[in-house]
Amino acid sequence: MEPPVAPSVPRPAAPARPEIPITTTAPVKRERRWSVAALCVVLAVLAGLGAAAAVTSASARTKVLAIARDVPAGQALTAADLIVAEVSADAALTPVPASDRASVIGKRPAVDLRKGGLLTTSQLVAGTGLGDDKQQVGVQVKRGQAPAGTLAPGDKVLAVTTPGQGEQPTGKDAEAPPSTVSAVVVTVSRPDASGNVVVNLAVSPSDGPLLATRASQGRIALVREPRSS
């Protein structure tokens, strides 16, 4: 008689493996890395452009002449009146280059110069021939005794002697040309409330005392000579 067969015991079922979700984590990381790298490149380019612009701006600066102290109109410039300043190149500005310093010393400004301002060619009296061999005479000119608003530094004028009060030339004296003194305008003041202006004139030493005497009597009228083209 066969021995009894033991009943089979079922094997326990293997635990189910959890499903691994499909993700895109790795591509996202790579995309972020590329973005950071691109941003760094852009920043590096901008920094380089900024540095280049700064170098270009610094190299565009030029040395010019500036005013070291106040200088009144008509006073000859000295070395102590001028300093060298650096400014950015600008087509709207026309300051005198620092290299022209030697040629500027001795020239006379047509306007008052203020400390700290830039010196320009238009501020200087040009072509007056005014040097140490000339005298200056201040002439107060009433309205109607000089061309209105047309006199400028450097103009050549005739200082004409007008008749004194109660003087009326007669006979040959009436036909004779008036006495005149050749002069050059150095400066012209602003008109006062009555329209009078003070004109500083450069004249030869032989004419200075005569012109001053006639000017003190209010007997001077100015005639501007033709300007050379």
XYZ file of C-alpha atoms in Angstrom:
229
model
C 0.000 0.000 0.000
C 1.463 3.348 -1.140
C 2.145 5.894 1.452
C -0.151 8.902 1.347
C 1.067 11.907 -0.685
C 1.359 15.097 1.268
C -0.784 17.845 -0.073
C 1.126 20.564 -2.035
C 1.436 23.874 -0.363
C 1.027 26.859 -2.715
C 4.001 29.217 -2.910
C 3.393 32.696 -1.677
C 2.991 35.159 -4.474
C 6.004 37.426 -5.075
C 5.356 41.020 -4.078
C 4.414 43.189 -6.975
C 7.135 45.587 -8.064
C 6.016 49.172 -7.929
C 5.829 50.854 -11.251
C 8.594 53.456 -11.741
C 7.026 56.592 -13.136
C 8.586 57.960 -16.242
C 9.917 61.448 -15.490
C 11.893 64.161 -17.358
C 14.015 65.205 -14.383
C 17.345 64.791 -16.123
C 16.427 66.857 -19.257
C 15.101 69.663 -17.047
C 18.418 69.823 -15.205
C 20.326 69.958 -18.452
C 18.042 72.720 -19.766
C 18.625 74.792 -16.612
C 22.354 74.345 -16.900
C 22.291 75.631 -20.480
C 20.194 78.648 -19.407
C 22.646 79.536 -16.654
C 25.558 79.199 -19.053
C 23.849 81.418 -21.650
C 23.088 84.045 -18.987
C 26.748 84.076 -17.914
C 27.830 84.583 -21.507
C 25.421 87.501 -21.934
C 26.615 89.128 -18.707
C 30.235 88.721 -19.756
C 29.513 90.366 -23.120
C 27.710 93.296 -21.455
C 30.569 93.766 -19.009
C 33.039 93.821 -21.882
C 30.977 96.386 -23.781
C 30.757 98.568 -20.665
C 34.504 98.437 -20.152
C 35.099 99.288 -23.797
C 32.719 102.240 -23.571
C 34.485 103.515 -20.459
C 37.871 103.277 -22.168
C 36.518 105.037 -25.254
C 34.997 107.816 -23.137
C 38.229 108.318 -21.236
C 40.274 108.427 -24.421
C 37.904 111.071 -25.900
C 38.782 113.597 -23.197
C 40.922 116.530 -24.303
C 43.043 119.121 -22.497
C 41.858 122.723 -22.783
C 42.471 126.092 -21.127
C 40.336 127.277 -18.213
C 40.285 130.478 -16.152
C 42.206 130.292 -12.874
C 40.945 133.632 -11.516
C 38.651 136.480 -12.527
C 40.040 138.613 -15.351
C 38.360 141.910 -16.283
C 37.737 142.744 -19.920
C 40.672 144.444 -21.625
C 43.329 143.164 -19.209
C 46.142 141.186 -20.833
C 46.161 137.511 -19.894
C 49.112 136.159 -17.930
C 50.274 132.596 -17.249
C 48.781 132.803 -13.748
C 45.327 133.488 -15.221
C 45.189 130.134 -17.008
C 45.029 126.498 -15.938
C 44.711 123.247 -17.890
C 41.485 121.255 -17.607
C 40.310 117.977 -19.139
C 36.858 117.827 -20.704
C 35.001 115.345 -22.882
C 35.194 116.059 -26.567
C 32.007 117.830 -27.623
C 31.339 119.469 -30.976
C 29.176 122.069 -29.205
C 32.171 123.287 -27.170
C 35.019 125.301 -28.689
C 37.503 125.845 -25.840
C 41.088 126.862 -26.588
C 43.376 123.780 -26.646
C 45.992 123.627 -23.904
C 48.665 123.454 -26.608
C 47.808 127.080 -27.581
C 48.621 128.437 -24.124
C 51.754 130.320 -25.201
C 49.931 132.107 -28.023
C 47.070 133.173 -25.723
C 49.217 134.826 -23.057
C 49.269 138.573 -23.643
C 45.934 138.679 -25.447
C 43.068 140.655 -23.978
C 39.551 139.344 -23.373
C 36.648 141.253 -24.844
C 34.434 140.257 -21.904
C 34.928 139.635 -18.206
C 36.319 136.152 -17.572
C 35.139 134.264 -14.481
C 37.155 131.765 -12.470
C 36.415 128.169 -13.421
C 35.082 128.899 -16.907
C 36.556 127.548 -20.131
C 38.453 129.969 -22.368
C 37.116 130.265 -25.923
C 38.549 132.073 -28.919
C 35.433 134.238 -29.238
C 36.172 135.770 -25.809
C 39.487 137.205 -26.968
C 39.988 140.497 -28.743
C 41.195 139.696 -32.244
C 43.053 141.968 -34.614
C 43.143 145.063 -32.418
C 46.873 145.516 -32.510
C 46.617 146.524 -28.857
C 49.954 146.031 -27.145
C 52.169 147.842 -24.670
C 52.674 150.671 -27.159
C 48.979 151.619 -27.057
C 46.988 153.656 -24.569
C 43.432 153.020 -23.487
C 40.873 155.759 -23.117
C 37.359 155.258 -21.793
C 34.796 157.271 -23.740
C 31.220 157.634 -22.565
C 29.097 157.815 -25.656
C 25.545 159.105 -25.527
C 22.722 157.636 -27.536
C 23.046 158.743 -31.143
C 26.799 159.388 -30.926
C 27.785 155.861 -31.989
C 26.276 153.101 -34.128
C 23.605 151.441 -31.999
C 24.460 147.879 -31.068
C 27.037 147.362 -33.822
C 30.341 148.147 -32.107
C 32.405 145.105 -31.173
C 35.913 144.531 -29.824
C 38.420 144.824 -32.642
C 36.423 147.375 -34.656
C 38.383 150.296 -36.041
C 36.683 153.615 -35.363
C 37.179 157.326 -35.764
C 36.667 159.371 -32.598
C 35.225 162.568 -34.033
C 35.359 165.806 -32.037
C 31.952 167.481 -31.945
C 31.397 171.219 -31.348
C 31.203 172.354 -27.738
C 28.107 173.877 -26.248
C 27.465 177.237 -27.919
C 30.137 176.658 -30.539
C 29.001 176.914 -34.117
C 31.796 176.968 -36.712
C 31.411 179.653 -39.346
C 33.101 180.507 -42.615
C 36.001 178.265 -43.549
C 35.843 176.504 -40.204
C 32.354 175.272 -41.045
C 33.659 173.633 -44.235
C 36.779 172.120 -42.667
C 36.613 168.421 -41.760
C 36.257 167.751 -38.037
C 39.189 166.674 -35.940
C 39.383 162.899 -35.591
C 41.449 160.319 -33.744
C 41.933 156.798 -35.091
C 41.211 154.139 -32.464
C 40.372 150.478 -31.984
C 37.518 149.237 -29.792
C 38.703 147.169 -26.837
C 35.461 146.704 -24.914
C 31.892 148.001 -24.991
C 29.753 148.215 -21.859
C 26.057 147.502 -21.626
C 23.820 150.546 -22.186
C 22.641 152.238 -19.004
C 19.091 153.433 -18.348
C 19.694 156.468 -20.583
C 21.188 154.426 -23.412
C 24.742 155.619 -22.787
C 27.646 153.198 -23.196
C 31.293 153.315 -22.207
C 33.668 152.313 -24.972
C 37.301 151.574 -24.157
C 39.461 152.660 -27.079
C 43.079 151.837 -27.879
C 44.946 154.809 -29.348
C 48.514 155.868 -29.951
C 50.266 157.591 -27.012
C 50.237 160.903 -28.847
C 46.424 160.839 -29.115
C 45.583 159.520 -25.650
C 45.613 162.809 -23.675
C 43.769 164.700 -26.413
C 41.038 162.080 -26.670
C 40.673 161.884 -22.887
C 40.234 165.660 -22.693
C 37.561 165.736 -25.354
C 35.813 162.694 -23.893
C 35.611 164.398 -20.481
C 33.785 167.262 -22.161
C 31.320 164.900 -23.848
C 32.491 165.994 -27.283
C 33.206 162.631 -28.881
C 31.166 160.725 -31.435
C 32.291 157.412 -32.903
C 32.260 156.367 -36.532
C 32.924 152.723 -37.307
C 35.280 152.020 -40.165
C 34.380 149.337 -42.740
C 35.171 145.840 -41.541
C 37.502 143.779 -43.656
C 35.832 140.730 -45.181
